[in-house]
């Protein structure tokens, strides 16, 4: 495997990590008004992701940075085409982070309700945009021979791309419910489990449509394997959740996501962005890759940096692994002025 192909696979792995970790973050925020009926219950939901949400967002930064450094042509064409959706994503992520920090600063119903609205809206907007942009990279953009977008920015809103947006949103919603079933206890856990079992199959329908569109359009024979694995793992996860095996259900959701990502990036290879105007104008891995020296340096940095990040993040999840409920929530304390 040459270095450009290696970094293409590594970027796919980074997106897998981001979708898996930030996916349940988004899902918890989306479910805040659904599963949290009282302020104490909403505090429980927020506290399940409080120690980890900011670390999960690092995966998005690393994925974007790796794309910029390893494939500047890919980065330039994708980000210039989707600069308005990316700007909205940035605003949503910033607003979401601020809401987590400021929600408990003032002990009034109106204050908390306003910040809850920010959390919920940002948690819905973010996965929609992530799915839209990732699908645009897989299914293609109207690029000319120079790799520039032809037409207005809203040309990104094609049927497959919108399905991709709904797929990431639906997966995040289901993933968040399974995560809450794993991390909470009492009534909140029962509500999360019941929601996941009732809405699981409908929420997976856009994901199924997405992978089949990618497979039938550009897939290879071997990409049927991860596609089937994804379907089996997703259904098996719901079955294990029905049997109260929350941890196994959560892990199987990860297996299903891995199968989806491998199918999508396998269908994309050897391109990074197909051109919908002319296949000859598609941006390939070879055409957009950085110099061998740059990729070599990046590989050495990743070889030492990646294990350290994984160890630290794994330790964080281990420390905060226990279930929580309303009995673990202390009284509201507002610092005096």
PDB file of C-alpha atoms in Angstrom, residues 121-309:
ATOM      1  CA  UNK A 121     -31.086  22.722  17.486  1.00  0.00           C
ATOM      2  CA  UNK A 122     -27.305  22.412  17.254  1.00  0.00           C
ATOM      3  CA  UNK A 123     -27.506  18.655  17.848  1.00  0.00           C
ATOM      4  CA  UNK A 124     -29.925  18.297  14.915  1.00  0.00           C
ATOM      5  CA  UNK A 125     -28.152  20.689  12.547  1.00  0.00           C
ATOM      6  CA  UNK A 126     -24.646  19.257  13.015  1.00  0.00           C
ATOM      7  CA  UNK A 127     -25.264  15.634  11.913  1.00  0.00           C
ATOM      8  CA  UNK A 128     -27.403  16.820   9.006  1.00  0.00           C
ATOM      9  CA  UNK A 129     -24.532  18.920   7.658  1.00  0.00           C
ATOM     10  CA  UNK A 130     -21.897  16.262   8.332  1.00  0.00           C
ATOM     11  CA  UNK A 131     -23.961  13.690   6.447  1.00  0.00           C
ATOM     12  CA  UNK A 132     -24.624  16.114   3.599  1.00  0.00           C
ATOM     13  CA  UNK A 133     -20.948  16.956   3.092  1.00  0.00           C
ATOM     14  CA  UNK A 134     -19.662  13.392   3.434  1.00  0.00           C
ATOM     15  CA  UNK A 135     -22.254  12.158   0.958  1.00  0.00           C
ATOM     16  CA  UNK A 136     -21.255  14.936  -1.459  1.00  0.00           C
ATOM     17  CA  UNK A 137     -17.699  13.632  -1.382  1.00  0.00           C
ATOM     18  CA  UNK A 138     -18.873  10.070  -2.047  1.00  0.00           C
ATOM     19  CA  UNK A 139     -21.496  10.745  -4.726  1.00  0.00           C
ATOM     20  CA  UNK A 140     -19.740  13.652  -6.379  1.00  0.00           C
ATOM     21  CA  UNK A 141     -19.994  17.352  -7.068  1.00  0.00           C
ATOM     22  CA  UNK A 142     -20.334  19.363 -10.304  1.00  0.00           C
ATOM     23  CA  UNK A 143     -16.590  19.917 -10.746  1.00  0.00           C
ATOM     24  CA  UNK A 144     -14.943  21.182 -13.910  1.00  0.00           C
ATOM     25  CA  UNK A 145     -11.544  20.180 -15.282  1.00  0.00           C
ATOM     26  CA  UNK A 146      -9.810  22.466 -12.742  1.00  0.00           C
ATOM     27  CA  UNK A 147     -11.626  20.962  -9.777  1.00  0.00           C
ATOM     28  CA  UNK A 148     -13.817  24.062  -9.343  1.00  0.00           C
ATOM     29  CA  UNK A 149     -17.522  23.889  -8.599  1.00  0.00           C
ATOM     30  CA  UNK A 150     -19.874  24.706 -11.453  1.00  0.00           C
ATOM     31  CA  UNK A 151     -23.128  26.358 -10.402  1.00  0.00           C
ATOM     32  CA  UNK A 152     -24.416  27.689  -7.098  1.00  0.00           C
ATOM     33  CA  UNK A 153     -23.528  26.297  -3.685  1.00  0.00           C
ATOM     34  CA  UNK A 154     -26.938  24.658  -3.310  1.00  0.00           C
ATOM     35  CA  UNK A 155     -26.041  22.144  -6.022  1.00  0.00           C
ATOM     36  CA  UNK A 156     -24.830  20.059  -3.090  1.00  0.00           C
ATOM     37  CA  UNK A 157     -28.474  19.296  -2.263  1.00  0.00           C
ATOM     38  CA  UNK A 158     -28.965  16.229  -4.443  1.00  0.00           C
ATOM     39  CA  UNK A 159     -31.188  13.290  -3.536  1.00  0.00           C
ATOM     40  CA  UNK A 160     -28.322  10.954  -2.476  1.00  0.00           C
ATOM     41  CA  UNK A 161     -26.702  13.731  -0.429  1.00  0.00           C
ATOM     42  CA  UNK A 162     -29.964  14.542   1.367  1.00  0.00           C
ATOM     43  CA  UNK A 163     -30.406  10.828   2.093  1.00  0.00           C
ATOM     44  CA  UNK A 164     -26.878  10.868   3.518  1.00  0.00           C
ATOM     45  CA  UNK A 165     -27.791  13.783   5.772  1.00  0.00           C
ATOM     46  CA  UNK A 166     -30.860  11.924   7.025  1.00  0.00           C
ATOM     47  CA  UNK A 167     -28.790   8.756   7.473  1.00  0.00           C
ATOM     48  CA  UNK A 168     -26.244  10.397   9.781  1.00  0.00           C
ATOM     49  CA  UNK A 169     -29.038  12.146  11.660  1.00  0.00           C
ATOM     50  CA  UNK A 170     -31.041   8.929  12.082  1.00  0.00           C
ATOM     51  CA  UNK A 171     -28.004   6.931  13.157  1.00  0.00           C
ATOM     52  CA  UNK A 172     -27.047   9.598  15.696  1.00  0.00           C
ATOM     53  CA  UNK A 173     -30.550   9.566  17.167  1.00  0.00           C
ATOM     54  CA  UNK A 174     -30.535   5.775  17.529  1.00  0.00           C
ATOM     55  CA  UNK A 175     -26.920   5.722  18.711  1.00  0.00           C
ATOM     56  CA  UNK A 176     -27.689   8.308  21.373  1.00  0.00           C
ATOM     57  CA  UNK A 177     -30.664   6.307  22.650  1.00  0.00           C
ATOM     58  CA  UNK A 178     -28.575   3.125  22.910  1.00  0.00           C
ATOM     59  CA  UNK A 179     -25.802   5.070  24.647  1.00  0.00           C
ATOM     60  CA  UNK A 180     -28.261   6.465  27.185  1.00  0.00           C
ATOM     61  CA  UNK A 181     -29.593   2.973  27.801  1.00  0.00           C
ATOM     62  CA  UNK A 182     -26.007   1.971  28.564  1.00  0.00           C
ATOM     63  CA  UNK A 183     -25.071   4.993  30.702  1.00  0.00           C
ATOM     64  CA  UNK A 184     -28.202   5.727  32.749  1.00  0.00           C
ATOM     65  CA  UNK A 185     -30.441   3.931  35.199  1.00  0.00           C
ATOM     66  CA  UNK A 186     -34.040   4.015  36.282  1.00  0.00           C
ATOM     67  CA  UNK A 187     -36.770   5.654  34.232  1.00  0.00           C
ATOM     68  CA  UNK A 188     -34.387   7.383  31.849  1.00  0.00           C
ATOM     69  CA  UNK A 189     -32.803   4.085  30.874  1.00  0.00           C
ATOM     70  CA  UNK A 190     -36.202   2.499  30.298  1.00  0.00           C
ATOM     71  CA  UNK A 191     -37.352   5.409  28.139  1.00  0.00           C
ATOM     72  CA  UNK A 192     -34.139   5.368  26.089  1.00  0.00           C
ATOM     73  CA  UNK A 193     -34.357   1.616  25.540  1.00  0.00           C
ATOM     74  CA  UNK A 194     -38.025   1.805  24.607  1.00  0.00           C
ATOM     75  CA  UNK A 195     -37.360   4.653  22.154  1.00  0.00           C
ATOM     76  CA  UNK A 196     -34.493   2.768  20.501  1.00  0.00           C
ATOM     77  CA  UNK A 197     -36.544  -0.401  20.086  1.00  0.00           C
ATOM     78  CA  UNK A 198     -39.597   1.415  18.707  1.00  0.00           C
ATOM     79  CA  UNK A 199     -37.781   3.834  16.384  1.00  0.00           C
ATOM     80  CA  UNK A 200     -34.698   1.756  15.573  1.00  0.00           C
ATOM     81  CA  UNK A 201     -35.764   0.264  12.246  1.00  0.00           C
ATOM     82  CA  UNK A 202     -37.292   3.498  10.836  1.00  0.00           C
ATOM     83  CA  UNK A 203     -34.171   5.431  11.827  1.00  0.00           C
ATOM     84  CA  UNK A 204     -31.983   2.892  10.028  1.00  0.00           C
ATOM     85  CA  UNK A 205     -33.914   3.104   6.741  1.00  0.00           C
ATOM     86  CA  UNK A 206     -31.949   6.158   5.415  1.00  0.00           C
ATOM     87  CA  UNK A 207     -28.700   4.391   6.306  1.00  0.00           C
ATOM     88  CA  UNK A 208     -29.770   1.304   4.383  1.00  0.00           C
ATOM     89  CA  UNK A 209     -30.813   3.429   1.407  1.00  0.00           C
ATOM     90  CA  UNK A 210     -27.479   5.280   1.494  1.00  0.00           C
ATOM     91  CA  UNK A 211     -25.261   2.201   1.390  1.00  0.00           C
ATOM     92  CA  UNK A 212     -27.326   0.529  -1.316  1.00  0.00           C
ATOM     93  CA  UNK A 213     -27.202   3.636  -3.504  1.00  0.00           C
ATOM     94  CA  UNK A 214     -23.423   3.795  -3.093  1.00  0.00           C
ATOM     95  CA  UNK A 215     -23.015   0.078  -3.713  1.00  0.00           C
ATOM     96  CA  UNK A 216     -25.218  -0.044  -6.800  1.00  0.00           C
ATOM     97  CA  UNK A 217     -23.626   3.070  -8.283  1.00  0.00           C
ATOM     98  CA  UNK A 218     -19.914   2.638  -7.641  1.00  0.00           C
ATOM     99  CA  UNK A 219     -19.434  -0.366  -5.380  1.00  0.00           C
ATOM    100  CA  UNK A 220     -17.121  -3.291  -6.015  1.00  0.00           C
ATOM    101  CA  UNK A 221     -17.827  -6.952  -5.468  1.00  0.00           C
ATOM    102  CA  UNK A 222     -15.895  -6.966  -2.196  1.00  0.00           C
ATOM    103  CA  UNK A 223     -17.859  -4.002  -0.779  1.00  0.00           C
ATOM    104  CA  UNK A 224     -20.947  -6.219  -0.535  1.00  0.00           C
ATOM    105  CA  UNK A 225     -19.220  -7.852   2.444  1.00  0.00           C
ATOM    106  CA  UNK A 226     -19.080  -4.769   4.729  1.00  0.00           C
ATOM    107  CA  UNK A 227     -22.566  -3.784   3.536  1.00  0.00           C
ATOM    108  CA  UNK A 228     -24.028  -7.108   4.696  1.00  0.00           C
ATOM    109  CA  UNK A 229     -22.030  -6.934   7.930  1.00  0.00           C
ATOM    110  CA  UNK A 230     -23.465  -3.469   8.586  1.00  0.00           C
ATOM    111  CA  UNK A 231     -27.046  -4.642   8.114  1.00  0.00           C
ATOM    112  CA  UNK A 232     -26.625  -7.752  10.249  1.00  0.00           C
ATOM    113  CA  UNK A 233     -24.822  -5.843  13.029  1.00  0.00           C
ATOM    114  CA  UNK A 234     -27.468  -3.101  13.131  1.00  0.00           C
ATOM    115  CA  UNK A 235     -30.332  -5.577  13.485  1.00  0.00           C
ATOM    116  CA  UNK A 236     -28.368  -7.708  15.936  1.00  0.00           C
ATOM    117  CA  UNK A 237     -27.744  -4.607  18.038  1.00  0.00           C
ATOM    118  CA  UNK A 238     -31.478  -3.990  18.362  1.00  0.00           C
ATOM    119  CA  UNK A 239     -32.004  -7.641  19.245  1.00  0.00           C
ATOM    120  CA  UNK A 240     -29.379  -7.488  21.995  1.00  0.00           C
ATOM    121  CA  UNK A 241     -30.910  -4.281  23.315  1.00  0.00           C
ATOM    122  CA  UNK A 242     -34.265  -6.042  23.512  1.00  0.00           C
ATOM    123  CA  UNK A 243     -32.531  -8.596  25.757  1.00  0.00           C
ATOM    124  CA  UNK A 244     -31.135  -5.784  27.967  1.00  0.00           C
ATOM    125  CA  UNK A 245     -27.587  -6.267  26.666  1.00  0.00           C
ATOM    126  CA  UNK A 246     -26.854  -2.549  26.410  1.00  0.00           C
ATOM    127  CA  UNK A 247     -23.079  -2.844  26.049  1.00  0.00           C
ATOM    128  CA  UNK A 248     -23.304  -5.423  23.284  1.00  0.00           C
ATOM    129  CA  UNK A 249     -25.938  -3.348  21.489  1.00  0.00           C
ATOM    130  CA  UNK A 250     -23.707  -0.273  21.653  1.00  0.00           C
ATOM    131  CA  UNK A 251     -20.710  -2.225  20.328  1.00  0.00           C
ATOM    132  CA  UNK A 252     -22.771  -3.682  17.480  1.00  0.00           C
ATOM    133  CA  UNK A 253     -23.840  -0.170  16.507  1.00  0.00           C
ATOM    134  CA  UNK A 254     -20.132   0.552  16.094  1.00  0.00           C
ATOM    135  CA  UNK A 255     -19.672  -2.536  13.930  1.00  0.00           C
ATOM    136  CA  UNK A 256     -22.608  -1.457  11.771  1.00  0.00           C
ATOM    137  CA  UNK A 257     -21.148   2.027  11.374  1.00  0.00           C
ATOM    138  CA  UNK A 258     -17.766   0.559  10.430  1.00  0.00           C
ATOM    139  CA  UNK A 259     -19.435  -1.516   7.719  1.00  0.00           C
ATOM    140  CA  UNK A 260     -21.191   1.570   6.355  1.00  0.00           C
ATOM    141  CA  UNK A 261     -17.995   3.661   6.294  1.00  0.00           C
ATOM    142  CA  UNK A 262     -16.004   0.900   4.595  1.00  0.00           C
ATOM    143  CA  UNK A 263     -18.751   0.489   1.996  1.00  0.00           C
ATOM    144  CA  UNK A 264     -18.896   4.223   1.255  1.00  0.00           C
ATOM    145  CA  UNK A 265     -15.157   4.805   1.084  1.00  0.00           C
ATOM    146  CA  UNK A 266     -14.694   1.553  -0.815  1.00  0.00           C
ATOM    147  CA  UNK A 267     -17.184   2.791  -3.400  1.00  0.00           C
ATOM    148  CA  UNK A 268     -15.378   6.155  -3.521  1.00  0.00           C
ATOM    149  CA  UNK A 269     -11.879   4.709  -4.077  1.00  0.00           C
ATOM    150  CA  UNK A 270      -9.719   5.536  -6.078  1.00  0.00           C
ATOM    151  CA  UNK A 271     -11.390   8.952  -6.214  1.00  0.00           C
ATOM    152  CA  UNK A 272     -11.799  11.486  -3.449  1.00  0.00           C
ATOM    153  CA  UNK A 273     -14.555  13.483  -5.184  1.00  0.00           C
ATOM    154  CA  UNK A 274     -16.204  12.227  -8.381  1.00  0.00           C
ATOM    155  CA  UNK A 275     -17.265  14.865 -10.898  1.00  0.00           C
ATOM    156  CA  UNK A 276     -20.946  14.663 -11.805  1.00  0.00           C
ATOM    157  CA  UNK A 277     -20.237  16.587 -15.023  1.00  0.00           C
ATOM    158  CA  UNK A 278     -17.587  14.330 -16.514  1.00  0.00           C
ATOM    159  CA  UNK A 279     -15.951  11.267 -14.909  1.00  0.00           C
ATOM    160  CA  UNK A 280     -12.643  12.341 -16.466  1.00  0.00           C
ATOM    161  CA  UNK A 281     -12.732  15.447 -14.240  1.00  0.00           C
ATOM    162  CA  UNK A 282     -13.045  13.460 -11.012  1.00  0.00           C
ATOM    163  CA  UNK A 283     -10.451  14.149  -8.339  1.00  0.00           C
ATOM    164  CA  UNK A 284      -8.469  11.008  -7.597  1.00  0.00           C
ATOM    165  CA  UNK A 285      -6.237  10.016  -4.701  1.00  0.00           C
ATOM    166  CA  UNK A 286      -3.144  10.281  -6.868  1.00  0.00           C
ATOM    167  CA  UNK A 287      -4.074  13.684  -8.307  1.00  0.00           C
ATOM    168  CA  UNK A 288      -4.786  15.387  -4.981  1.00  0.00           C
ATOM    169  CA  UNK A 289      -2.145  13.804  -2.709  1.00  0.00           C
ATOM    170  CA  UNK A 290       0.679  15.793  -1.152  1.00  0.00           C
ATOM    171  CA  UNK A 291       4.321  15.076  -1.896  1.00  0.00           C
ATOM    172  CA  UNK A 292       5.880  11.815  -0.678  1.00  0.00           C
ATOM    173  CA  UNK A 293       8.026  13.761   1.788  1.00  0.00           C
ATOM    174  CA  UNK A 294       4.972  15.438   3.359  1.00  0.00           C
ATOM    175  CA  UNK A 295       3.131  12.134   3.652  1.00  0.00           C
ATOM    176  CA  UNK A 296       6.188  10.459   5.169  1.00  0.00           C
ATOM    177  CA  UNK A 297       6.527  13.131   7.847  1.00  0.00           C
ATOM    178  CA  UNK A 298       2.798  12.936   8.585  1.00  0.00           C
ATOM    179  CA  UNK A 299       3.023   9.160   8.926  1.00  0.00           C
ATOM    180  CA  UNK A 300       5.781   9.400  11.526  1.00  0.00           C
ATOM    181  CA  UNK A 301       3.880  12.048  13.484  1.00  0.00           C
ATOM    182  CA  UNK A 302       0.720   9.943  13.390  1.00  0.00           C
ATOM    183  CA  UNK A 303       2.630   6.838  14.483  1.00  0.00           C
ATOM    184  CA  UNK A 304       3.652   8.517  17.732  1.00  0.00           C
ATOM    185  CA  UNK A 305       0.710  10.861  18.314  1.00  0.00           C
ATOM    186  CA  UNK A 306      -2.230   8.591  17.588  1.00  0.00           C
ATOM    187  CA  UNK A 307      -1.552   5.972  20.313  1.00  0.00           C
ATOM    188  CA  UNK A 308      -1.166   8.723  22.911  1.00  0.00           C
ATOM    189  CA  UNK A 309      -4.510  10.279  21.990  1.00  0.00           C
TER     190      UNK A 309
END
